[in-house]
Amino acid sequence: MAMNNLANSYRSLGRVEEALPLQEEVLQKRKQLLGPDHLDTLIAMGNLAISYRSSGRACDALLLEKEALEKRKKLLGPDHRHTLKTMRSLLKTFQQLDMEQELKSLAEVALPLHERVYSVGHKQTVWVRNLLDDVPRKNSA
């Protein structure tokens, strides 16, 4: 727990390179102790993915986020807030990697879920809608 907190503090301070080895170790230990499908393991996976993306390793983040999303859908369901948070994280990675078709496909799934779980005007829902609305403009430009 302390290692995870320290890693998150480093990342919050913009010291991502110091956070990464700690987060990698936290994920490894949680997989060993709790199993690969435990919610705490998936949280560690998501934290590491965010740090990967922040450090320019979006391809590494992509692999973790896809795995975490599938596991969260199975464990929590597609409309759980943690699942939706993982969807948004994956959308950010798709955006960073210019994976417009994947971004559009996931955003089309994520938007109605966000509207139902949060509300039409909630900031997370608006973010997904704006992202989805921006894709056609990029493709036609």
mmCIF file of N, CA and C in Angstrom:
data_model
loop_
_atom_site.group_PDB
_atom_site.id
_atom_site.type_symbol
_atom_site.label_atom_id
_atom_site.label_comp_id
_atom_site.label_asym_id
_atom_site.label_seq_id
_atom_site.Cartn_x
_atom_site.Cartn_y
_atom_site.Cartn_z
ATOM 1 N N MET A 1 0.822 -1.190 0.000
ATOM 2 C CA MET A 1 0.000 0.000 0.000
ATOM 3 C C MET A 1 0.869 1.257 0.000
ATOM 4 N N ALA A 2 1.898 1.283 0.823
ATOM 5 C CA ALA A 2 2.762 2.459 0.905
ATOM 6 C C ALA A 2 3.493 2.695 -0.406
ATOM 7 N N MET A 3 3.923 1.607 -1.073
ATOM 8 C CA MET A 3 4.616 1.735 -2.347
ATOM 9 C C MET A 3 3.680 2.323 -3.399
ATOM 10 N N ASN A 4 2.444 1.877 -3.402
ATOM 11 C CA ASN A 4 1.455 2.395 -4.341
ATOM 12 C C ASN A 4 1.203 3.881 -4.088
ATOM 13 N N ASN A 5 1.053 4.259 -2.826
ATOM 14 C CA ASN A 5 0.828 5.665 -2.484
ATOM 15 C C ASN A 5 2.007 6.542 -2.903
ATOM 16 N N LEU A 6 3.225 6.040 -2.677
ATOM 17 C CA LEU A 6 4.414 6.786 -3.068
ATOM 18 C C LEU A 6 4.453 6.948 -4.590
ATOM 19 N N ALA A 7 4.154 5.886 -5.315
ATOM 20 C CA ALA A 7 4.144 5.956 -6.780
ATOM 21 C C ALA A 7 3.108 6.958 -7.274
ATOM 22 N N ASN A 8 1.924 6.932 -6.680
ATOM 23 C CA ASN A 8 0.883 7.881 -7.079
ATOM 24 C C ASN A 8 1.282 9.315 -6.752
ATOM 25 N N SER A 9 1.967 9.494 -5.638
ATOM 26 C CA SER A 9 2.444 10.834 -5.281
ATOM 27 C C SER A 9 3.484 11.324 -6.289
ATOM 28 N N TYR A 10 4.414 10.460 -6.657
ATOM 29 C CA TYR A 10 5.405 10.821 -7.675
ATOM 30 C C TYR A 10 4.711 11.240 -8.974
ATOM 31 N N ARG A 11 3.740 10.445 -9.405
ATOM 32 C CA ARG A 11 3.047 10.761 -10.658
ATOM 33 C C ARG A 11 2.310 12.089 -10.545
ATOM 34 N N SER A 12 1.660 12.329 -9.408
ATOM 35 C CA SER A 12 0.934 13.594 -9.200
ATOM 36 C C SER A 12 1.862 14.796 -9.242
ATOM 37 N N LEU A 13 3.103 14.584 -8.840
ATOM 38 C CA LEU A 13 4.094 15.656 -8.848
ATOM 39 C C LEU A 13 4.810 15.791 -10.190
ATOM 40 N N GLY A 14 4.408 14.976 -11.158
ATOM 41 C CA GLY A 14 5.041 15.022 -12.466
ATOM 42 C C GLY A 14 6.339 14.231 -12.545
ATOM 43 N N ARG A 15 6.608 13.429 -11.547
ATOM 44 C CA ARG A 15 7.843 12.628 -11.504
ATOM 45 C C ARG A 15 7.525 11.195 -11.946
ATOM 46 N N VAL A 16 7.026 11.093 -13.175
ATOM 47 C CA VAL A 16 6.525 9.831 -13.705
ATOM 48 C C VAL A 16 7.628 8.776 -13.797
ATOM 49 N N GLU A 17 8.808 9.186 -14.163
ATOM 50 C CA GLU A 17 9.901 8.208 -14.304
ATOM 51 C C GLU A 17 10.253 7.551 -12.972
ATOM 52 N N GLU A 18 10.023 8.245 -11.881
ATOM 53 C CA GLU A 18 10.240 7.656 -10.564
ATOM 54 C C GLU A 18 9.054 6.780 -10.157
ATOM 55 N N ALA A 19 7.887 7.121 -10.654
ATOM 56 C CA ALA A 19 6.680 6.345 -10.319
ATOM 57 C C ALA A 19 6.658 5.001 -11.044
ATOM 58 N N LEU A 20 7.137 4.973 -12.278
ATOM 59 C CA LEU A 20 7.001 3.768 -13.103
ATOM 60 C C LEU A 20 7.542 2.488 -12.476
ATOM 61 N N PRO A 21 8.803 2.458 -12.009
ATOM 62 C CA PRO A 21 9.288 1.188 -11.447
ATOM 63 C C PRO A 21 8.509 0.748 -10.211
ATOM 64 N N LEU A 22 8.053 1.702 -9.428
ATOM 65 C CA LEU A 22 7.243 1.361 -8.252
ATOM 66 C C LEU A 22 5.895 0.781 -8.684
ATOM 67 N N GLN A 23 5.272 1.405 -9.667
ATOM 68 C CA GLN A 23 3.974 0.921 -10.136
ATOM 69 C C GLN A 23 4.098 -0.454 -10.799
ATOM 70 N N GLU A 24 5.174 -0.672 -11.505
ATOM 71 C CA GLU A 24 5.397 -1.994 -12.115
ATOM 72 C C GLU A 24 5.539 -3.058 -11.032
ATOM 73 N N GLU A 25 6.240 -2.716 -9.961
ATOM 74 C CA GLU A 25 6.398 -3.660 -8.854
ATOM 75 C C GLU A 25 5.080 -3.899 -8.124
ATOM 76 N N VAL A 26 4.311 -2.838 -7.922
ATOM 77 C CA VAL A 26 3.003 -2.980 -7.274
ATOM 78 C C VAL A 26 2.117 -3.917 -8.097
ATOM 79 N N LEU A 27 2.085 -3.735 -9.401
ATOM 80 C CA LEU A 27 1.262 -4.587 -10.252
ATOM 81 C C LEU A 27 1.724 -6.038 -10.174
ATOM 82 N N GLN A 28 3.016 -6.248 -10.241
ATOM 83 C CA GLN A 28 3.551 -7.617 -10.162
ATOM 84 C C GLN A 28 3.176 -8.281 -8.835
ATOM 85 N N LYS A 29 3.331 -7.554 -7.741
ATOM 86 C CA LYS A 29 3.022 -8.120 -6.420
ATOM 87 C C LYS A 29 1.531 -8.390 -6.263
ATOM 88 N N ARG A 30 0.700 -7.485 -6.750
ATOM 89 C CA ARG A 30 -0.744 -7.699 -6.638
ATOM 90 C C ARG A 30 -1.185 -8.903 -7.475
ATOM 91 N N LYS A 31 -0.587 -9.072 -8.639
ATOM 92 C CA LYS A 31 -0.927 -10.254 -9.443
ATOM 93 C C LYS A 31 -0.554 -11.532 -8.693
ATOM 94 N N GLN A 32 0.612 -11.518 -8.052
ATOM 95 C CA GLN A 32 1.072 -12.700 -7.315
ATOM 96 C C GLN A 32 0.214 -12.964 -6.084
ATOM 97 N N LEU A 33 -0.059 -11.931 -5.316
ATOM 98 C CA LEU A 33 -0.755 -12.095 -4.042
ATOM 99 C C LEU A 33 -2.280 -12.182 -4.174
ATOM 100 N N LEU A 34 -2.839 -11.385 -5.068
ATOM 101 C CA LEU A 34 -4.297 -11.273 -5.162
ATOM 102 C C LEU A 34 -4.877 -11.969 -6.392
ATOM 103 N N GLY A 35 -4.033 -12.174 -7.381
ATOM 104 C CA GLY A 35 -4.490 -12.761 -8.633
ATOM 105 C C GLY A 35 -4.680 -11.701 -9.698
ATOM 106 N N PRO A 36 -4.665 -12.120 -10.960
ATOM 107 C CA PRO A 36 -4.722 -11.158 -12.063
ATOM 108 C C PRO A 36 -6.080 -10.476 -12.252
ATOM 109 N N ASP A 37 -7.129 -11.029 -11.665
ATOM 110 C CA ASP A 37 -8.469 -10.482 -11.868
ATOM 111 C C ASP A 37 -9.024 -9.735 -10.654
ATOM 112 N N HIS A 38 -8.228 -9.594 -9.609
ATOM 113 C CA HIS A 38 -8.680 -8.897 -8.404
ATOM 114 C C HIS A 38 -8.812 -7.403 -8.706
ATOM 115 N N LEU A 39 -9.795 -6.768 -8.102
ATOM 116 C CA LEU A 39 -10.025 -5.342 -8.363
ATOM 117 C C LEU A 39 -8.815 -4.480 -8.012
ATOM 118 N N ASP A 40 -8.121 -4.806 -6.941
ATOM 119 C CA ASP A 40 -6.929 -4.027 -6.590
ATOM 120 C C ASP A 40 -5.820 -4.199 -7.631
ATOM 121 N N THR A 41 -5.747 -5.369 -8.227
ATOM 122 C CA THR A 41 -4.785 -5.600 -9.309
ATOM 123 C C THR A 41 -5.153 -4.745 -10.514
ATOM 124 N N LEU A 42 -6.444 -4.673 -10.806
ATOM 125 C CA LEU A 42 -6.891 -3.874 -11.952
ATOM 126 C C LEU A 42 -6.664 -2.383 -11.713
ATOM 127 N N ILE A 43 -6.789 -1.945 -10.474
ATOM 128 C CA ILE A 43 -6.484 -0.550 -10.141
ATOM 129 C C ILE A 43 -5.006 -0.271 -10.398
ATOM 130 N N ALA A 44 -4.146 -1.179 -9.963
ATOM 131 C CA ALA A 44 -2.705 -1.025 -10.194
ATOM 132 C C ALA A 44 -2.404 -1.010 -11.691
ATOM 133 N N MET A 45 -3.106 -1.841 -12.443
ATOM 134 C CA MET A 45 -2.931 -1.894 -13.887
ATOM 135 C C MET A 45 -3.307 -0.543 -14.509
ATOM 136 N N GLY A 46 -4.411 0.019 -14.067
ATOM 137 C CA GLY A 46 -4.837 1.321 -14.583
ATOM 138 C C GLY A 46 -3.879 2.439 -14.227
ATOM 139 N N ASN A 47 -3.382 2.427 -12.994
ATOM 140 C CA ASN A 47 -2.413 3.444 -12.578
ATOM 141 C C ASN A 47 -1.145 3.377 -13.423
ATOM 142 N N LEU A 48 -0.676 2.173 -13.655
ATOM 143 C CA LEU A 48 0.530 2.000 -14.468
ATOM 144 C C LEU A 48 0.276 2.452 -15.902
ATOM 145 N N ALA A 49 -0.878 2.142 -16.434
ATOM 146 C CA ALA A 49 -1.209 2.549 -17.808
ATOM 147 C C ALA A 49 -1.201 4.075 -17.941
ATOM 148 N N ILE A 50 -1.759 4.768 -16.959
ATOM 149 C CA ILE A 50 -1.770 6.235 -16.995
ATOM 150 C C ILE A 50 -0.342 6.771 -16.990
ATOM 151 N N SER A 51 0.508 6.175 -16.174
ATOM 152 C CA SER A 51 1.904 6.621 -16.125
ATOM 153 C C SER A 51 2.629 6.306 -17.427
ATOM 154 N N TYR A 52 2.359 5.145 -17.993
ATOM 155 C CA TYR A 52 2.951 4.827 -19.298
ATOM 156 C C TYR A 52 2.558 5.881 -20.328
ATOM 157 N N ARG A 53 1.271 6.196 -20.383
ATOM 158 C CA ARG A 53 0.803 7.183 -21.360
ATOM 159 C C ARG A 53 1.447 8.542 -21.095
ATOM 160 N N SER A 54 1.556 8.917 -19.826
ATOM 161 C CA SER A 54 2.152 10.210 -19.462
ATOM 162 C C SER A 54 3.630 10.294 -19.819
ATOM 163 N N SER A 55 4.292 9.150 -19.839
ATOM 164 C CA SER A 55 5.725 9.144 -20.138
ATOM 165 C C SER A 55 6.016 8.881 -21.616
ATOM 166 N N GLY A 56 4.973 8.896 -22.439
ATOM 167 C CA GLY A 56 5.174 8.698 -23.869
ATOM 168 C C GLY A 56 5.148 7.247 -24.303
ATOM 169 N N ARG A 57 4.747 6.364 -23.417
ATOM 170 C CA ARG A 57 4.696 4.928 -23.731
ATOM 171 C C ARG A 57 3.237 4.500 -23.923
ATOM 172 N N ALA A 58 2.576 5.179 -24.833
ATOM 173 C CA ALA A 58 1.149 4.934 -25.052
ATOM 174 C C ALA A 58 0.873 3.511 -25.539
ATOM 175 N N CYS A 59 1.791 2.920 -26.284
ATOM 176 C CA CYS A 59 1.579 1.538 -26.752
ATOM 177 C C CYS A 59 1.546 0.567 -25.573
ATOM 178 N N ASP A 60 2.390 0.804 -24.575
ATOM 179 C CA ASP A 60 2.365 -0.032 -23.370
ATOM 180 C C ASP A 60 1.069 0.196 -22.594
ATOM 181 N N ALA A 61 0.636 1.451 -22.533
ATOM 182 C CA ALA A 61 -0.627 1.777 -21.854
ATOM 183 C C ALA A 61 -1.788 1.085 -22.549
ATOM 184 N N LEU A 62 -1.773 1.076 -23.870
ATOM 185 C CA LEU A 62 -2.847 0.475 -24.646
ATOM 186 C C LEU A 62 -3.068 -0.986 -24.271
ATOM 187 N N LEU A 63 -2.005 -1.739 -24.160
ATOM 188 C CA LEU A 63 -2.118 -3.160 -23.816
ATOM 189 C C LEU A 63 -2.742 -3.357 -22.441
ATOM 190 N N LEU A 64 -2.278 -2.591 -21.475
ATOM 191 C CA LEU A 64 -2.818 -2.708 -20.113
ATOM 192 C C LEU A 64 -4.277 -2.273 -20.042
ATOM 193 N N GLU A 65 -4.607 -1.183 -20.710
ATOM 194 C CA GLU A 65 -5.972 -0.665 -20.639
ATOM 195 C C GLU A 65 -6.967 -1.600 -21.312
ATOM 196 N N LYS A 66 -6.571 -2.193 -22.417
ATOM 197 C CA LYS A 66 -7.472 -3.153 -23.077
ATOM 198 C C LYS A 66 -7.741 -4.349 -22.169
ATOM 199 N N GLU A 67 -6.681 -4.854 -21.544
ATOM 200 C CA GLU A 67 -6.831 -5.985 -20.631
ATOM 201 C C GLU A 67 -7.690 -5.601 -19.422
ATOM 202 N N ALA A 68 -7.406 -4.443 -18.847
ATOM 203 C CA ALA A 68 -8.168 -3.994 -17.677
ATOM 204 C C ALA A 68 -9.640 -3.772 -18.022
ATOM 205 N N LEU A 69 -9.913 -3.232 -19.189
ATOM 206 C CA LEU A 69 -11.299 -2.984 -19.580
ATOM 207 C C LEU A 69 -12.071 -4.291 -19.709
ATOM 208 N N GLU A 70 -11.490 -5.266 -20.351
ATOM 209 C CA GLU A 70 -12.186 -6.550 -20.507
ATOM 210 C C GLU A 70 -12.445 -7.211 -19.153
ATOM 211 N N LYS A 71 -11.469 -7.149 -18.272
ATOM 212 C CA LYS A 71 -11.636 -7.759 -16.949
ATOM 213 C C LYS A 71 -12.663 -7.003 -16.113
ATOM 214 N N ARG A 72 -12.663 -5.696 -16.198
ATOM 215 C CA ARG A 72 -13.646 -4.920 -15.430
ATOM 216 C C ARG A 72 -15.056 -5.142 -15.953
ATOM 217 N N LYS A 73 -15.193 -5.262 -17.262
ATOM 218 C CA LYS A 73 -16.521 -5.556 -17.823
ATOM 219 C C LYS A 73 -17.049 -6.871 -17.262
ATOM 220 N N LYS A 74 -16.175 -7.879 -17.185
ATOM 221 C CA LYS A 74 -16.595 -9.192 -16.684
ATOM 222 C C LYS A 74 -16.892 -9.155 -15.189
ATOM 223 N N LEU A 75 -16.057 -8.471 -14.426
ATOM 224 C CA LEU A 75 -16.215 -8.442 -12.964
ATOM 225 C C LEU A 75 -17.307 -7.492 -12.490
ATOM 226 N N LEU A 76 -17.372 -6.321 -13.102
ATOM 227 C CA LEU A 76 -18.242 -5.260 -12.593
ATOM 228 C C LEU A 76 -19.428 -4.950 -13.505
ATOM 229 N N GLY A 77 -19.306 -5.330 -14.753
ATOM 230 C CA GLY A 77 -20.325 -4.989 -15.739
ATOM 231 C C GLY A 77 -19.900 -3.784 -16.551
ATOM 232 N N PRO A 78 -20.504 -3.601 -17.721
ATOM 233 C CA PRO A 78 -20.088 -2.516 -18.608
ATOM 234 C C PRO A 78 -20.480 -1.125 -18.127
ATOM 235 N N ASP A 79 -21.457 -1.041 -17.224
ATOM 236 C CA ASP A 79 -21.917 0.280 -16.808
ATOM 237 C C ASP A 79 -21.492 0.665 -15.393
ATOM 238 N N HIS A 80 -20.504 -0.025 -14.856
ATOM 239 C CA HIS A 80 -19.960 0.355 -13.545
ATOM 240 C C HIS A 80 -19.027 1.551 -13.726
ATOM 241 N N ARG A 81 -19.006 2.424 -12.743
ATOM 242 C CA ARG A 81 -18.178 3.636 -12.844
ATOM 243 C C ARG A 81 -16.693 3.334 -13.056
ATOM 244 N N HIS A 82 -16.190 2.270 -12.454
ATOM 245 C CA HIS A 82 -14.777 1.917 -12.658
ATOM 246 C C HIS A 82 -14.537 1.440 -14.084
ATOM 247 N N THR A 83 -15.498 0.730 -14.633
ATOM 248 C CA THR A 83 -15.390 0.295 -16.028
ATOM 249 C C THR A 83 -15.411 1.511 -16.949
ATOM 250 N N LEU A 84 -16.294 2.451 -16.669
ATOM 251 C CA LEU A 84 -16.386 3.657 -17.488
ATOM 252 C C LEU A 84 -15.112 4.490 -17.399
ATOM 253 N N LYS A 85 -14.509 4.529 -16.228
ATOM 254 C CA LYS A 85 -13.244 5.255 -16.066
ATOM 255 C C LYS A 85 -12.157 4.608 -16.927
ATOM 256 N N THR A 86 -12.138 3.290 -16.969
ATOM 257 C CA THR A 86 -11.167 2.593 -17.798
ATOM 258 C C THR A 86 -11.436 2.852 -19.278
ATOM 259 N N MET A 87 -12.702 2.933 -19.661
ATOM 260 C CA MET A 87 -13.041 3.283 -21.046
ATOM 261 C C MET A 87 -12.479 4.660 -21.407
ATOM 262 N N ARG A 88 -12.659 5.619 -20.516
ATOM 263 C CA ARG A 88 -12.158 6.973 -20.788
ATOM 264 C C ARG A 88 -10.644 6.980 -20.887
ATOM 265 N N SER A 89 -9.999 6.209 -20.057
ATOM 266 C CA SER A 89 -8.540 6.131 -20.123
ATOM 267 C C SER A 89 -8.095 5.535 -21.461
ATOM 268 N N LEU A 90 -8.771 4.493 -21.887
ATOM 269 C CA LEU A 90 -8.451 3.874 -23.179
ATOM 270 C C LEU A 90 -8.740 4.851 -24.319
ATOM 271 N N LEU A 91 -9.813 5.623 -24.213
ATOM 272 C CA LEU A 91 -10.098 6.634 -25.237
ATOM 273 C C LEU A 91 -8.967 7.657 -25.327
ATOM 274 N N LYS A 92 -8.414 8.067 -24.193
ATOM 275 C CA LYS A 92 -7.287 9.011 -24.199
ATOM 276 C C LYS A 92 -6.078 8.406 -24.895
ATOM 277 N N THR A 93 -5.863 7.117 -24.669
ATOM 278 C CA THR A 93 -4.733 6.453 -25.318
ATOM 279 C C THR A 93 -4.963 6.337 -26.817
ATOM 280 N N PHE A 94 -6.175 5.955 -27.220
ATOM 281 C CA PHE A 94 -6.501 5.930 -28.654
ATOM 282 C C PHE A 94 -6.262 7.307 -29.266
ATOM 283 N N GLN A 95 -6.656 8.342 -28.556
ATOM 284 C CA GLN A 95 -6.477 9.707 -29.038
ATOM 285 C C GLN A 95 -4.994 10.027 -29.201
ATOM 286 N N GLN A 96 -4.202 9.676 -28.203
ATOM 287 C CA GLN A 96 -2.767 9.965 -28.250
ATOM 288 C C GLN A 96 -2.093 9.213 -29.394
ATOM 289 N N LEU A 97 -2.566 8.022 -29.691
ATOM 290 C CA LEU A 97 -1.975 7.194 -30.751
ATOM 291 C C LEU A 97 -2.626 7.444 -32.121
ATOM 292 N N ASP A 98 -3.533 8.403 -32.201
ATOM 293 C CA ASP A 98 -4.265 8.709 -33.446
ATOM 294 C C ASP A 98 -4.978 7.489 -34.012
ATOM 295 N N MET A 99 -5.543 6.687 -33.132
ATOM 296 C CA MET A 99 -6.300 5.495 -33.535
ATOM 297 C C MET A 99 -7.773 5.896 -33.623
ATOM 298 N N GLU A 100 -8.102 6.658 -34.662
ATOM 299 C CA GLU A 100 -9.415 7.284 -34.759
ATOM 300 C C GLU A 100 -10.549 6.281 -34.891
ATOM 301 N N GLN A 101 -10.353 5.218 -35.647
ATOM 302 C CA GLN A 101 -11.448 4.253 -35.824
ATOM 303 C C GLN A 101 -11.759 3.540 -34.510
ATOM 304 N N GLU A 102 -10.713 3.146 -33.775
ATOM 305 C CA GLU A 102 -10.901 2.499 -32.484
ATOM 306 C C GLU A 102 -11.525 3.462 -31.486
ATOM 307 N N LEU A 103 -11.063 4.720 -31.523
ATOM 308 C CA LEU A 103 -11.612 5.746 -30.645
ATOM 309 C C LEU A 103 -13.103 5.916 -30.916
ATOM 310 N N LYS A 104 -13.467 6.035 -32.183
ATOM 311 C CA LYS A 104 -14.874 6.234 -32.540
ATOM 312 C C LYS A 104 -15.721 5.038 -32.104
ATOM 313 N N SER A 105 -15.230 3.830 -32.353
ATOM 314 C CA SER A 105 -15.986 2.629 -31.993
ATOM 315 C C SER A 105 -16.236 2.550 -30.494
ATOM 316 N N LEU A 106 -15.191 2.799 -29.698
ATOM 317 C CA LEU A 106 -15.347 2.732 -28.248
ATOM 318 C C LEU A 106 -16.203 3.892 -27.738
ATOM 319 N N ALA A 107 -16.012 5.079 -28.273
ATOM 320 C CA ALA A 107 -16.796 6.234 -27.827
ATOM 321 C C ALA A 107 -18.282 6.029 -28.116
ATOM 322 N N GLU A 108 -18.603 5.365 -29.218
ATOM 323 C CA GLU A 108 -20.009 5.093 -29.541
ATOM 324 C C GLU A 108 -20.639 4.127 -28.535
ATOM 325 N N VAL A 109 -19.832 3.255 -27.966
ATOM 326 C CA VAL A 109 -20.305 2.355 -26.915
ATOM 327 C C VAL A 109 -20.353 3.097 -25.576
ATOM 328 N N ALA A 110 -19.322 3.892 -25.315
ATOM 329 C CA ALA A 110 -19.181 4.560 -24.020
ATOM 330 C C ALA A 110 -20.215 5.660 -23.798
ATOM 331 N N LEU A 111 -20.585 6.375 -24.851
ATOM 332 C CA LEU A 111 -21.477 7.527 -24.671
ATOM 333 C C LEU A 111 -22.833 7.156 -24.067
ATOM 334 N N PRO A 112 -23.564 6.186 -24.610
ATOM 335 C CA PRO A 112 -24.846 5.872 -23.977
ATOM 336 C C PRO A 112 -24.706 5.325 -22.553
ATOM 337 N N LEU A 113 -23.616 4.624 -22.279
ATOM 338 C CA LEU A 113 -23.380 4.144 -20.915
ATOM 339 C C LEU A 113 -23.157 5.315 -19.970
ATOM 340 N N HIS A 114 -22.365 6.284 -20.398
ATOM 341 C CA HIS A 114 -22.120 7.475 -19.579
ATOM 342 C C HIS A 114 -23.407 8.261 -19.360
ATOM 343 N N GLU A 115 -24.214 8.390 -20.411
ATOM 344 C CA GLU A 115 -25.472 9.128 -20.278
ATOM 345 C C GLU A 115 -26.392 8.460 -19.264
ATOM 346 N N ARG A 116 -26.405 7.135 -19.264
ATOM 347 C CA ARG A 116 -27.274 6.407 -18.334
ATOM 348 C C ARG A 116 -26.730 6.445 -16.905
ATOM 349 N N VAL A 117 -25.427 6.258 -16.748
ATOM 350 C CA VAL A 117 -24.846 6.155 -15.401
ATOM 351 C C VAL A 117 -24.668 7.531 -14.751
ATOM 352 N N TYR A 118 -24.174 8.485 -15.493
ATOM 353 C CA TYR A 118 -23.918 9.818 -14.926
ATOM 354 C C TYR A 118 -25.115 10.738 -15.196
ATOM 355 N N SER A 119 -25.226 11.236 -16.389
ATOM 356 C CA SER A 119 -26.335 12.046 -16.897
ATOM 357 C C SER A 119 -25.848 12.637 -18.207
ATOM 358 N N VAL A 120 -26.765 13.190 -18.943
ATOM 359 C CA VAL A 120 -26.416 13.762 -20.253
ATOM 360 C C VAL A 120 -25.459 14.944 -20.092
ATOM 361 N N GLY A 121 -25.656 15.737 -19.046
ATOM 362 C CA GLY A 121 -24.849 16.936 -18.860
ATOM 363 C C GLY A 121 -23.634 16.781 -17.968
ATOM 364 N N HIS A 122 -23.381 15.591 -17.457
ATOM 365 C CA HIS A 122 -22.236 15.375 -16.564
ATOM 366 C C HIS A 122 -20.930 15.583 -17.331
ATOM 367 N N LYS A 123 -19.921 16.094 -16.638
ATOM 368 C CA LYS A 123 -18.657 16.439 -17.310
ATOM 369 C C LYS A 123 -18.006 15.239 -18.002
ATOM 370 N N GLN A 124 -18.124 14.036 -17.432
ATOM 371 C CA GLN A 124 -17.527 12.855 -18.077
ATOM 372 C C GLN A 124 -18.280 12.514 -19.359
ATOM 373 N N THR A 125 -19.605 12.631 -19.316
ATOM 374 C CA THR A 125 -20.430 12.366 -20.490
ATOM 375 C C THR A 125 -20.143 13.381 -21.586
ATOM 376 N N VAL A 126 -20.046 14.639 -21.207
ATOM 377 C CA VAL A 126 -19.761 15.706 -22.165
ATOM 378 C C VAL A 126 -18.395 15.485 -22.809
ATOM 379 N N TRP A 127 -17.417 15.059 -22.018
ATOM 380 C CA TRP A 127 -16.078 14.797 -22.555
ATOM 381 C C TRP A 127 -16.136 13.708 -23.636
ATOM 382 N N VAL A 128 -16.839 12.605 -23.348
ATOM 383 C CA VAL A 128 -16.956 11.516 -24.327
ATOM 384 C C VAL A 128 -17.692 12.017 -25.574
ATOM 385 N N ARG A 129 -18.780 12.764 -25.390
ATOM 386 C CA ARG A 129 -19.544 13.280 -26.533
ATOM 387 C C ARG A 129 -18.686 14.204 -27.390
ATOM 388 N N ASN A 130 -17.938 15.092 -26.749
ATOM 389 C CA ASN A 130 -17.075 16.008 -27.498
ATOM 390 C C ASN A 130 -15.997 15.252 -28.265
ATOM 391 N N LEU A 131 -15.454 14.238 -27.645
ATOM 392 C CA LEU A 131 -14.447 13.417 -28.309
ATOM 393 C C LEU A 131 -15.040 12.741 -29.538
ATOM 394 N N LEU A 132 -16.212 12.188 -29.385
ATOM 395 C CA LEU A 132 -16.887 11.515 -30.491
ATOM 396 C C LEU A 132 -17.258 12.515 -31.589
ATOM 397 N N ASP A 133 -17.745 13.680 -31.200
ATOM 398 C CA ASP A 133 -18.110 14.698 -32.188
ATOM 399 C C ASP A 133 -16.897 15.193 -32.973
ATOM 400 N N ASP A 134 -15.730 15.144 -32.371
ATOM 401 C CA ASP A 134 -14.515 15.656 -33.013
ATOM 402 C C ASP A 134 -13.949 14.674 -34.043
ATOM 403 N N VAL A 135 -14.263 13.403 -33.943
ATOM 404 C CA VAL A 135 -13.674 12.409 -34.849
ATOM 405 C C VAL A 135 -14.026 12.659 -36.313
ATOM 406 N N PRO A 136 -15.297 12.890 -36.669
ATOM 407 C CA PRO A 136 -15.603 13.113 -38.084
ATOM 408 C C PRO A 136 -14.905 14.333 -38.670
ATOM 409 N N ARG A 137 -14.767 15.385 -37.858
ATOM 410 C CA ARG A 137 -14.082 16.579 -38.351
ATOM 411 C C ARG A 137 -12.626 16.278 -38.685
ATOM 412 N N LYS A 138 -11.985 15.467 -37.855
ATOM 413 C CA LYS A 138 -10.595 15.110 -38.119
ATOM 414 C C LYS A 138 -10.502 14.280 -39.389
ATOM 415 N N ASN A 139 -11.454 13.373 -39.580
ATOM 416 C CA ASN A 139 -11.426 12.507 -40.767
ATOM 417 C C ASN A 139 -11.721 13.278 -42.048
ATOM 418 N N SER A 140 -12.502 14.340 -41.966
ATOM 419 C CA SER A 140 -12.872 15.072 -43.169
ATOM 420 C C SER A 140 -11.907 16.225 -43.459
ATOM 421 N N ALA A 141 -11.017 16.525 -42.507
ATOM 422 C CA ALA A 141 -10.090 17.645 -42.697
ATOM 423 C C ALA A 141 -8.938 17.270 -43.584
#
